[in-house]
Amino acid sequence: MFTGIIEATAKILSKGQNTLALERPKSFDDIKIGSSIAVSGVCLSVIAFDAKSISFDVVETTLKKTKLGSLSQGDVVNLERAMKADGRFEGHIVLGHCEGVGKVVSSSLSGALSPSPSPVPGAGDAAEKTSHVWKGVAGLTYPPSSVVANARAMRKEPTKAEKLLWEALRKHKIKGYYFRRQRPIGSCIIDFYCEELHIGIEVDGGIHDEKEQRMYDEWRSEHLALRGIRLVRFTNDQIMHHMSDVIASIELHCKVPLPPEGGGVRGGGTERGGQNILLTISLPSSLRCFIVHYGSITIDGVALTVADCMEDRLSVALIPHTLEHSTLGVLQAGDSVNLETDILGKYILQAHDNR
């Protein structure tokens, strides 16, 4: 069993028909014949080693069902030794059993954005359907059809507070900026959104005072912030009784400058700048049922928390430490990655199916 916390990276020294030889990290001083090591998320057993190398047997099924089959001499892999039973447990529960291979859809480090493999037919123009800097927001493709339909329905039945705020926002009344109602952004729907400024406005009713809803609101604000979107929230009471203060607050947010072009997540540049990076991965259809918000996903052996999940893909936030100490920092659009989902989800689904 593993934790998904990478201990080292290593180059492939050689690759035979069913063997793999890697550089031996200096810190791996306790390995022996039979030791289990996760190689980019795939559990392999050591068959030989010396001071500079480690060798493994790799069965044909593993080569076919994981990205290991496509790797070559000189490629770099993530490594983690098996967790010790008497050691402190950190990270997530990872078995090293790769369940499928995903593809990198976008990464702000790659500087290369490839066309979407599954755009929504007939929705928007070609640029919207294929660009992964959708409406100037990195890591997003055209919203799922179900989200678009829901947004259209919400526009037809606005709350009283939403109607009042819309009258104040429409026709460029706020500093000449154009806001749109119930705007789909990925899997989210923002009450009012300005594409030029990447500012969203949310109108909160009483349900937003409940604990679970507050937690979701906090997550969504962080999720959108990773994409360079600022979210401003107002309560129904503020809009109904203090509209002048609400307008003043919106105008103030409109004056706040945007991040420099090419910096951070939205720009899609190649410099990290010590910032979190958003990585979006396409999913095999067989794994979609195991992916949930805040759930666990292991990508090339790195255990991560799902920041967003859509119909055929998911996004994770990568902190600078992960970018520096694993191979995830050099991934580009189109690269393959090994995927392992949360162990608990698999057993729960199996138990449910057997009822």
Tab-separated table of N, CA and C in Angstrom, residues 128-260:
chain	number	residue	atom	x	y	z
A	128	GLU	N	-15.232	28.478	-29.308
A	128	GLU	CA	-15.676	28.150	-27.966
A	128	GLU	C	-15.624	26.647	-27.732
A	129	LYS	N	-15.946	25.857	-28.751
A	129	LYS	CA	-16.044	24.430	-28.557
A	129	LYS	C	-14.679	23.746	-28.498
A	130	THR	N	-13.654	24.341	-29.082
A	130	THR	CA	-12.374	23.660	-29.137
A	130	THR	C	-11.318	24.260	-28.228
A	131	SER	N	-11.478	25.498	-27.780
A	131	SER	CA	-10.422	26.143	-27.015
A	131	SER	C	-10.485	25.749	-25.551
A	132	HIS	N	-9.293	25.485	-24.957
A	132	HIS	CA	-9.235	25.205	-23.535
A	132	HIS	C	-8.882	26.454	-22.755
A	133	VAL	N	-8.892	27.589	-23.418
A	133	VAL	CA	-8.913	28.863	-22.704
A	133	VAL	C	-10.266	29.463	-23.061
A	134	TRP	N	-11.313	28.791	-22.618
A	134	TRP	CA	-12.684	29.143	-22.995
A	134	TRP	C	-13.071	30.472	-22.364
A	135	LYS	N	-13.477	31.426	-23.229
A	135	LYS	CA	-13.860	32.764	-22.774
A	135	LYS	C	-12.769	33.386	-21.911
A	136	GLY	N	-11.503	33.115	-22.245
A	136	GLY	CA	-10.384	33.696	-21.513
A	136	GLY	C	-10.060	33.012	-20.213
A	137	VAL	N	-10.685	31.862	-19.947
A	137	VAL	CA	-10.460	31.159	-18.680
A	137	VAL	C	-9.782	29.829	-18.974
A	138	ALA	N	-8.550	29.637	-18.471
A	138	ALA	CA	-7.778	28.433	-18.770
A	138	ALA	C	-8.382	27.204	-18.116
A	139	GLY	N	-8.208	26.061	-18.772
A	139	GLY	CA	-8.623	24.793	-18.204
A	139	GLY	C	-10.081	24.465	-18.397
A	140	LEU	N	-10.829	25.287	-19.163
A	140	LEU	CA	-12.251	25.046	-19.353
A	140	LEU	C	-12.583	24.815	-20.815
A	141	THR	N	-13.503	23.902	-21.043
A	141	THR	CA	-14.058	23.713	-22.371
A	141	THR	C	-15.499	24.197	-22.348
A	142	TYR	N	-16.200	24.023	-23.470
A	142	TYR	CA	-17.598	24.441	-23.508
A	142	TYR	C	-18.354	23.691	-22.418
A	143	PRO	N	-19.214	24.385	-21.636
A	143	PRO	CA	-19.924	23.740	-20.530
A	143	PRO	C	-20.749	22.546	-20.991
A	144	PRO	N	-20.922	21.544	-20.120
A	144	PRO	CA	-21.755	20.388	-20.471
A	144	PRO	C	-23.173	20.824	-20.846
A	145	SER	N	-23.814	20.079	-21.722
A	145	SER	CA	-25.147	20.439	-22.205
A	145	SER	C	-26.159	20.548	-21.072
A	146	SER	N	-26.016	19.709	-20.041
A	146	SER	CA	-26.954	19.759	-18.923
A	146	SER	C	-26.826	21.064	-18.148
A	147	VAL	N	-25.586	21.571	-18.035
A	147	VAL	CA	-25.368	22.835	-17.331
A	147	VAL	C	-25.929	24.005	-18.143
A	148	VAL	N	-25.733	23.970	-19.455
A	148	VAL	CA	-26.268	25.017	-20.330
A	148	VAL	C	-27.787	25.061	-20.240
A	149	ALA	N	-28.428	23.889	-20.268
A	149	ALA	CA	-29.892	23.827	-20.187
A	149	ALA	C	-30.391	24.360	-18.844
A	150	ASN	N	-29.676	24.030	-17.778
A	150	ASN	CA	-30.065	24.504	-16.452
A	150	ASN	C	-29.942	26.018	-16.356
A	151	ALA	N	-28.879	26.573	-16.948
A	151	ALA	CA	-28.680	28.027	-16.927
A	151	ALA	C	-29.810	28.746	-17.667
A	152	ARG	N	-30.224	28.196	-18.808
A	152	ARG	CA	-31.315	28.805	-19.579
A	152	ARG	C	-32.607	28.807	-18.779
A	153	ALA	N	-32.864	27.710	-18.068
A	153	ALA	CA	-34.069	27.629	-17.244
A	153	ALA	C	-34.033	28.645	-16.107
A	154	MET	N	-32.849	28.829	-15.518
A	154	MET	CA	-32.717	29.781	-14.401
A	154	MET	C	-32.895	31.216	-14.865
A	155	ARG	N	-32.514	31.518	-16.105
A	155	ARG	CA	-32.717	32.874	-16.624
A	155	ARG	C	-34.204	33.203	-16.734
A	156	LYS	N	-35.016	32.193	-16.988
A	156	LYS	CA	-36.453	32.420	-17.173
A	156	LYS	C	-37.189	32.601	-15.845
A	157	GLU	N	-36.585	32.159	-14.739
A	157	GLU	CA	-37.242	32.249	-13.441
A	157	GLU	C	-36.301	32.862	-12.397
A	158	PRO	N	-35.911	34.121	-12.586
A	158	PRO	CA	-35.011	34.765	-11.611
A	158	PRO	C	-35.753	35.080	-10.312
A	159	THR	N	-34.994	35.166	-9.235
A	159	THR	CA	-35.580	35.599	-7.961
A	159	THR	C	-35.808	37.115	-7.999
A	160	LYS	N	-36.540	37.625	-7.035
A	160	LYS	CA	-36.808	39.056	-7.004
A	160	LYS	C	-35.519	39.858	-6.877
A	161	ALA	N	-34.621	39.374	-6.039
A	161	ALA	CA	-33.342	40.071	-5.855
A	161	ALA	C	-32.517	40.044	-7.142
A	162	GLU	N	-32.537	38.915	-7.846
A	162	GLU	CA	-31.806	38.822	-9.107
A	162	GLU	C	-32.372	39.786	-10.152
A	163	LYS	N	-33.700	39.936	-10.183
A	163	LYS	CA	-34.325	40.882	-11.114
A	163	LYS	C	-33.865	42.307	-10.840
A	164	LEU	N	-33.828	42.671	-9.556
A	164	LEU	CA	-33.420	44.029	-9.193
A	164	LEU	C	-31.962	44.289	-9.570
A	165	LEU	N	-31.103	43.330	-9.276
A	165	LEU	CA	-29.682	43.528	-9.588
A	165	LEU	C	-29.455	43.539	-11.100
A	166	TRP	N	-30.198	42.733	-11.824
A	166	TRP	CA	-30.054	42.713	-13.276
A	166	TRP	C	-30.398	44.070	-13.881
A	167	GLU	N	-31.403	44.731	-13.350
A	167	GLU	CA	-31.767	46.060	-13.847
A	167	GLU	C	-30.638	47.052	-13.630
A	168	ALA	N	-29.856	46.839	-12.563
A	168	ALA	CA	-28.729	47.735	-12.269
A	168	ALA	C	-27.495	47.399	-13.108
A	169	LEU	N	-27.412	46.153	-13.585
A	169	LEU	CA	-26.222	45.713	-14.318
A	169	LEU	C	-26.377	45.775	-15.835
A	170	ARG	N	-27.585	45.543	-16.339
A	170	ARG	CA	-27.777	45.376	-17.773
A	170	ARG	C	-27.475	46.653	-18.550
A	171	LYS	N	-27.219	46.488	-19.818
A	171	LYS	CA	-26.947	47.585	-20.747
A	171	LYS	C	-25.734	48.425	-20.325
A	172	HIS	N	-24.714	47.750	-19.820
A	172	HIS	CA	-23.410	48.403	-19.526
A	172	HIS	C	-23.537	49.523	-18.498
A	173	LYS	N	-24.408	49.372	-17.514
A	173	LYS	CA	-24.624	50.455	-16.558
A	173	LYS	C	-23.510	50.585	-15.524
A	174	ILE	N	-22.735	49.539	-15.316
A	174	ILE	CA	-21.650	49.587	-14.343
A	174	ILE	C	-20.340	49.846	-15.074
A	175	LYS	N	-19.896	51.092	-15.074
A	175	LYS	CA	-18.605	51.468	-15.667
A	175	LYS	C	-18.463	51.033	-17.126
A	176	GLY	N	-19.587	50.826	-17.804
A	176	GLY	CA	-19.544	50.439	-19.207
A	176	GLY	C	-19.268	48.970	-19.459
A	177	TYR	N	-19.205	48.165	-18.397
A	177	TYR	CA	-18.899	46.743	-18.549
A	177	TYR	C	-20.174	45.935	-18.808
A	178	TYR	N	-20.000	44.862	-19.579
A	178	TYR	CA	-21.125	44.024	-19.977
A	178	TYR	C	-21.195	42.780	-19.098
A	179	PHE	N	-22.304	42.607	-18.392
A	179	PHE	CA	-22.535	41.425	-17.569
A	179	PHE	C	-23.595	40.543	-18.225
A	180	ARG	N	-23.463	39.232	-18.033
A	180	ARG	CA	-24.439	38.288	-18.540
A	180	ARG	C	-25.080	37.539	-17.376
A	181	ARG	N	-26.336	37.156	-17.538
A	181	ARG	CA	-27.066	36.447	-16.488
A	181	ARG	C	-26.840	34.946	-16.561
A	182	GLN	N	-26.810	34.298	-15.392
A	182	GLN	CA	-26.730	32.843	-15.281
A	182	GLN	C	-25.749	32.275	-16.307
A	183	ARG	N	-24.501	32.640	-16.126
A	183	ARG	CA	-23.463	32.283	-17.090
A	183	ARG	C	-22.810	30.955	-16.714
A	184	PRO	N	-22.879	29.934	-17.589
A	184	PRO	CA	-22.189	28.662	-17.303
A	184	PRO	C	-20.678	28.842	-17.435
A	185	ILE	N	-19.943	28.409	-16.421
A	185	ILE	CA	-18.480	28.410	-16.453
A	185	ILE	C	-18.039	27.010	-16.054
A	186	GLY	N	-17.661	26.200	-17.024
A	186	GLY	CA	-17.350	24.805	-16.720
A	186	GLY	C	-18.589	24.110	-16.187
A	187	SER	N	-18.484	23.546	-14.980
A	187	SER	CA	-19.630	22.876	-14.360
A	187	SER	C	-20.406	23.800	-13.429
A	188	CYS	N	-19.975	25.063	-13.319
A	188	CYS	CA	-20.639	26.030	-12.445
A	188	CYS	C	-21.547	26.969	-13.248
A	189	ILE	N	-22.524	27.550	-12.562
A	189	ILE	CA	-23.350	28.604	-13.145
A	189	ILE	C	-23.243	29.824	-12.228
A	190	ILE	N	-22.771	30.931	-12.792
A	190	ILE	CA	-22.601	32.162	-12.016
A	190	ILE	C	-23.783	33.081	-12.304
A	191	ASP	N	-24.379	33.663	-11.246
A	191	ASP	CA	-25.581	34.492	-11.413
A	191	ASP	C	-25.370	35.612	-12.426
A	192	PHE	N	-24.260	36.353	-12.277
A	192	PHE	CA	-23.923	37.430	-13.222
A	192	PHE	C	-22.416	37.381	-13.454
A	193	TYR	N	-22.014	37.515	-14.726
A	193	TYR	CA	-20.592	37.347	-15.038
A	193	TYR	C	-20.152	38.331	-16.114
A	194	CYS	N	-19.000	38.986	-15.859
A	194	CYS	CA	-18.383	39.882	-16.826
A	194	CYS	C	-17.159	39.183	-17.407
A	195	GLU	N	-17.220	38.848	-18.694
A	195	GLU	CA	-16.122	38.122	-19.331
A	195	GLU	C	-14.875	38.981	-19.490
A	196	GLU	N	-15.060	40.278	-19.643
A	196	GLU	CA	-13.904	41.166	-19.823
A	196	GLU	C	-13.055	41.245	-18.572
A	197	LEU	N	-13.719	41.277	-17.406
A	197	LEU	CA	-13.008	41.418	-16.143
A	197	LEU	C	-12.826	40.103	-15.399
A	198	HIS	N	-13.486	39.046	-15.852
A	198	HIS	CA	-13.492	37.769	-15.134
A	198	HIS	C	-13.989	37.958	-13.697
A	199	ILE	N	-15.082	38.685	-13.577
A	199	ILE	CA	-15.721	38.906	-12.278
A	199	ILE	C	-17.102	38.269	-12.291
A	200	GLY	N	-17.392	37.478	-11.256
A	200	GLY	CA	-18.706	36.874	-11.100
A	200	GLY	C	-19.412	37.458	-9.889
A	201	ILE	N	-20.719	37.585	-9.993
A	201	ILE	CA	-21.531	38.105	-8.884
A	201	ILE	C	-22.573	37.056	-8.520
A	202	GLU	N	-22.648	36.703	-7.242
A	202	GLU	CA	-23.603	35.727	-6.753
A	202	GLU	C	-24.611	36.389	-5.817
A	203	VAL	N	-25.871	36.019	-5.971
A	203	VAL	CA	-26.946	36.518	-5.110
A	203	VAL	C	-27.369	35.368	-4.203
A	204	ASP	N	-27.158	35.531	-2.899
A	204	ASP	CA	-27.362	34.442	-1.948
A	204	ASP	C	-28.672	34.582	-1.179
A	205	GLY	N	-29.497	33.540	-1.277
A	205	GLY	CA	-30.706	33.466	-0.477
A	205	GLY	C	-30.428	32.820	0.862
A	206	GLY	N	-31.481	32.505	1.611
A	206	GLY	CA	-31.328	31.957	2.955
A	206	GLY	C	-30.616	30.626	3.009
A	207	ILE	N	-30.723	29.821	1.942
A	207	ILE	CA	-30.088	28.504	1.943
A	207	ILE	C	-28.576	28.592	2.085
A	208	HIS	N	-28.011	29.729	1.701
A	208	HIS	CA	-26.549	29.889	1.761
A	208	HIS	C	-26.045	30.090	3.194
A	209	ASP	N	-26.966	30.202	4.158
A	209	ASP	CA	-26.572	30.278	5.568
A	209	ASP	C	-26.341	28.897	6.171
A	210	GLU	N	-26.808	27.857	5.488
A	210	GLU	CA	-26.645	26.507	6.005
A	210	GLU	C	-25.196	26.051	5.856
A	211	LYS	N	-24.741	25.227	6.807
A	211	LYS	CA	-23.332	24.846	6.877
A	211	LYS	C	-22.830	24.180	5.599
A	212	GLU	N	-23.571	23.179	5.106
A	212	GLU	CA	-23.113	22.462	3.918
A	212	GLU	C	-23.049	23.374	2.705
A	213	GLN	N	-24.039	24.274	2.585
A	213	GLN	CA	-24.034	25.189	1.452
A	213	GLN	C	-22.869	26.166	1.551
A	214	ARG	N	-22.572	26.627	2.773
A	214	ARG	CA	-21.430	27.545	2.959
A	214	ARG	C	-20.130	26.864	2.549
A	215	MET	N	-19.984	25.579	2.914
A	215	MET	CA	-18.771	24.836	2.540
A	215	MET	C	-18.656	24.725	1.025
A	216	TYR	N	-19.793	24.451	0.372
A	216	TYR	CA	-19.776	24.355	-1.088
A	216	TYR	C	-19.445	25.707	-1.707
A	217	ASP	N	-20.026	26.797	-1.153
A	217	ASP	CA	-19.750	28.137	-1.678
A	217	ASP	C	-18.261	28.476	-1.566
A	218	GLU	N	-17.659	28.088	-0.443
A	218	GLU	CA	-16.230	28.352	-0.247
A	218	GLU	C	-15.404	27.570	-1.264
A	219	TRP	N	-15.776	26.300	-1.454
A	219	TRP	CA	-15.042	25.500	-2.442
A	219	TRP	C	-15.170	26.118	-3.829
A	220	ARG	N	-16.397	26.534	-4.189
A	220	ARG	CA	-16.613	27.048	-5.536
A	220	ARG	C	-15.831	28.341	-5.757
A	221	SER	N	-15.776	29.188	-4.722
A	221	SER	CA	-15.012	30.427	-4.840
A	221	SER	C	-13.532	30.124	-5.073
A	222	GLU	N	-12.987	29.127	-4.330
A	222	GLU	CA	-11.590	28.744	-4.507
A	222	GLU	C	-11.366	28.122	-5.882
A	223	HIS	N	-12.312	27.278	-6.289
A	223	HIS	CA	-12.233	26.612	-7.594
A	223	HIS	C	-12.191	27.633	-8.733
A	224	LEU	N	-13.032	28.656	-8.656
A	224	LEU	CA	-13.053	29.684	-9.699
A	224	LEU	C	-11.833	30.599	-9.599
A	225	ALA	N	-11.382	30.846	-8.377
A	225	ALA	CA	-10.203	31.698	-8.201
A	225	ALA	C	-8.969	31.075	-8.852
A	226	LEU	N	-8.875	29.733	-8.820
A	226	LEU	CA	-7.759	29.049	-9.470
A	226	LEU	C	-7.728	29.339	-10.962
A	227	ARG	N	-8.895	29.650	-11.524
A	227	ARG	CA	-8.997	29.947	-12.947
A	227	ARG	C	-8.959	31.441	-13.218
A	228	GLY	N	-8.658	32.232	-12.195
A	228	GLY	CA	-8.536	33.674	-12.390
A	228	GLY	C	-9.852	34.417	-12.329
A	229	ILE	N	-10.908	33.788	-11.777
A	229	ILE	CA	-12.220	34.440	-11.687
A	229	ILE	C	-12.459	34.910	-10.257
A	230	ARG	N	-12.756	36.197	-10.118
A	230	ARG	CA	-13.095	36.744	-8.802
A	230	ARG	C	-14.603	36.650	-8.598
A	231	LEU	N	-15.001	36.128	-7.460
A	231	LEU	CA	-16.420	35.972	-7.156
A	231	LEU	C	-16.802	36.929	-6.027
A	232	VAL	N	-17.851	37.715	-6.263
A	232	VAL	CA	-18.356	38.680	-5.275
A	232	VAL	C	-19.763	38.231	-4.876
A	233	ARG	N	-20.032	38.192	-3.566
A	233	ARG	CA	-21.314	37.679	-3.083
A	233	ARG	C	-22.099	38.780	-2.360
A	234	PHE	N	-23.411	38.775	-2.602
A	234	PHE	CA	-24.325	39.674	-1.907
A	234	PHE	C	-25.552	38.881	-1.464
A	235	THR	N	-26.111	39.255	-0.325
A	235	THR	CA	-27.317	38.582	0.147
A	235	THR	C	-28.550	39.235	-0.470
A	236	ASN	N	-29.659	38.528	-0.408
A	236	ASN	CA	-30.924	39.099	-0.880
A	236	ASN	C	-31.235	40.401	-0.152
A	237	ASP	N	-30.979	40.414	1.159
A	237	ASP	CA	-31.280	41.601	1.961
A	237	ASP	C	-30.462	42.800	1.508
A	238	GLN	N	-29.177	42.585	1.214
A	238	GLN	CA	-28.335	43.689	0.752
A	238	GLN	C	-28.885	44.290	-0.535
A	239	ILE	N	-29.309	43.431	-1.450
A	239	ILE	CA	-29.810	43.911	-2.736
A	239	ILE	C	-31.175	44.590	-2.577
A	240	MET	N	-32.017	44.021	-1.761
A	240	MET	CA	-33.376	44.558	-1.591
A	240	MET	C	-33.399	45.882	-0.840
A	241	HIS	N	-32.465	46.068	0.110
A	241	HIS	CA	-32.534	47.233	0.985
A	241	HIS	C	-31.310	48.142	0.947
A	242	HIS	N	-30.222	47.701	0.326
A	242	HIS	CA	-28.996	48.515	0.315
A	242	HIS	C	-28.363	48.477	-1.069
A	243	MET	N	-29.156	48.714	-2.095
A	243	MET	CA	-28.681	48.588	-3.469
A	243	MET	C	-27.538	49.560	-3.774
A	244	SER	N	-27.584	50.745	-3.227
A	244	SER	CA	-26.516	51.716	-3.513
A	244	SER	C	-25.163	51.214	-3.012
A	245	ASP	N	-25.166	50.538	-1.847
A	245	ASP	CA	-23.920	49.974	-1.325
A	245	ASP	C	-23.431	48.812	-2.202
A	246	VAL	N	-24.382	48.024	-2.695
A	246	VAL	CA	-24.037	46.906	-3.569
A	246	VAL	C	-23.381	47.421	-4.848
A	247	ILE	N	-23.959	48.422	-5.465
A	247	ILE	CA	-23.412	48.987	-6.703
A	247	ILE	C	-22.022	49.566	-6.464
A	248	ALA	N	-21.864	50.260	-5.337
A	248	ALA	CA	-20.553	50.839	-5.011
A	248	ALA	C	-19.491	49.747	-4.861
A	249	SER	N	-19.895	48.627	-4.237
A	249	SER	CA	-18.964	47.521	-4.051
A	249	SER	C	-18.579	46.905	-5.392
A	250	ILE	N	-19.559	46.726	-6.282
A	250	ILE	CA	-19.274	46.160	-7.604
A	250	ILE	C	-18.341	47.080	-8.387
A	251	GLU	N	-18.589	48.373	-8.329
A	251	GLU	CA	-17.731	49.325	-9.030
A	251	GLU	C	-16.302	49.273	-8.503
A	252	LEU	N	-16.167	49.080	-7.209
A	252	LEU	CA	-14.834	48.987	-6.618
A	252	LEU	C	-14.103	47.751	-7.126
A	253	HIS	N	-14.816	46.619	-7.209
A	253	HIS	CA	-14.203	45.393	-7.719
A	253	HIS	C	-13.823	45.541	-9.195
A	254	CYS	N	-14.588	46.320	-9.924
A	254	CYS	CA	-14.277	46.523	-11.347
A	254	CYS	C	-12.991	47.330	-11.536
A	255	LYS	N	-12.573	48.057	-10.502
A	255	LYS	CA	-11.361	48.857	-10.596
A	255	LYS	C	-10.105	48.064	-10.265
A	256	VAL	N	-10.288	46.898	-9.600
A	256	VAL	CA	-9.127	46.090	-9.215
A	256	VAL	C	-8.481	45.523	-10.466
A	257	PRO	N	-7.181	45.742	-10.686
A	257	PRO	CA	-6.533	45.277	-11.921
A	257	PRO	C	-6.482	43.764	-12.016
A	258	LEU	N	-6.521	43.260	-13.250
A	258	LEU	CA	-6.388	41.832	-13.507
A	258	LEU	C	-4.928	41.418	-13.362
A	259	PRO	N	-4.662	40.094	-13.112
A	259	PRO	CA	-3.275	39.614	-13.087
A	259	PRO	C	-2.612	39.849	-14.437
A	260	PRO	N	-1.268	39.994	-14.470
A	260	PRO	CA	-0.571	40.205	-15.735
A	260	PRO	C	-0.876	39.106	-16.728
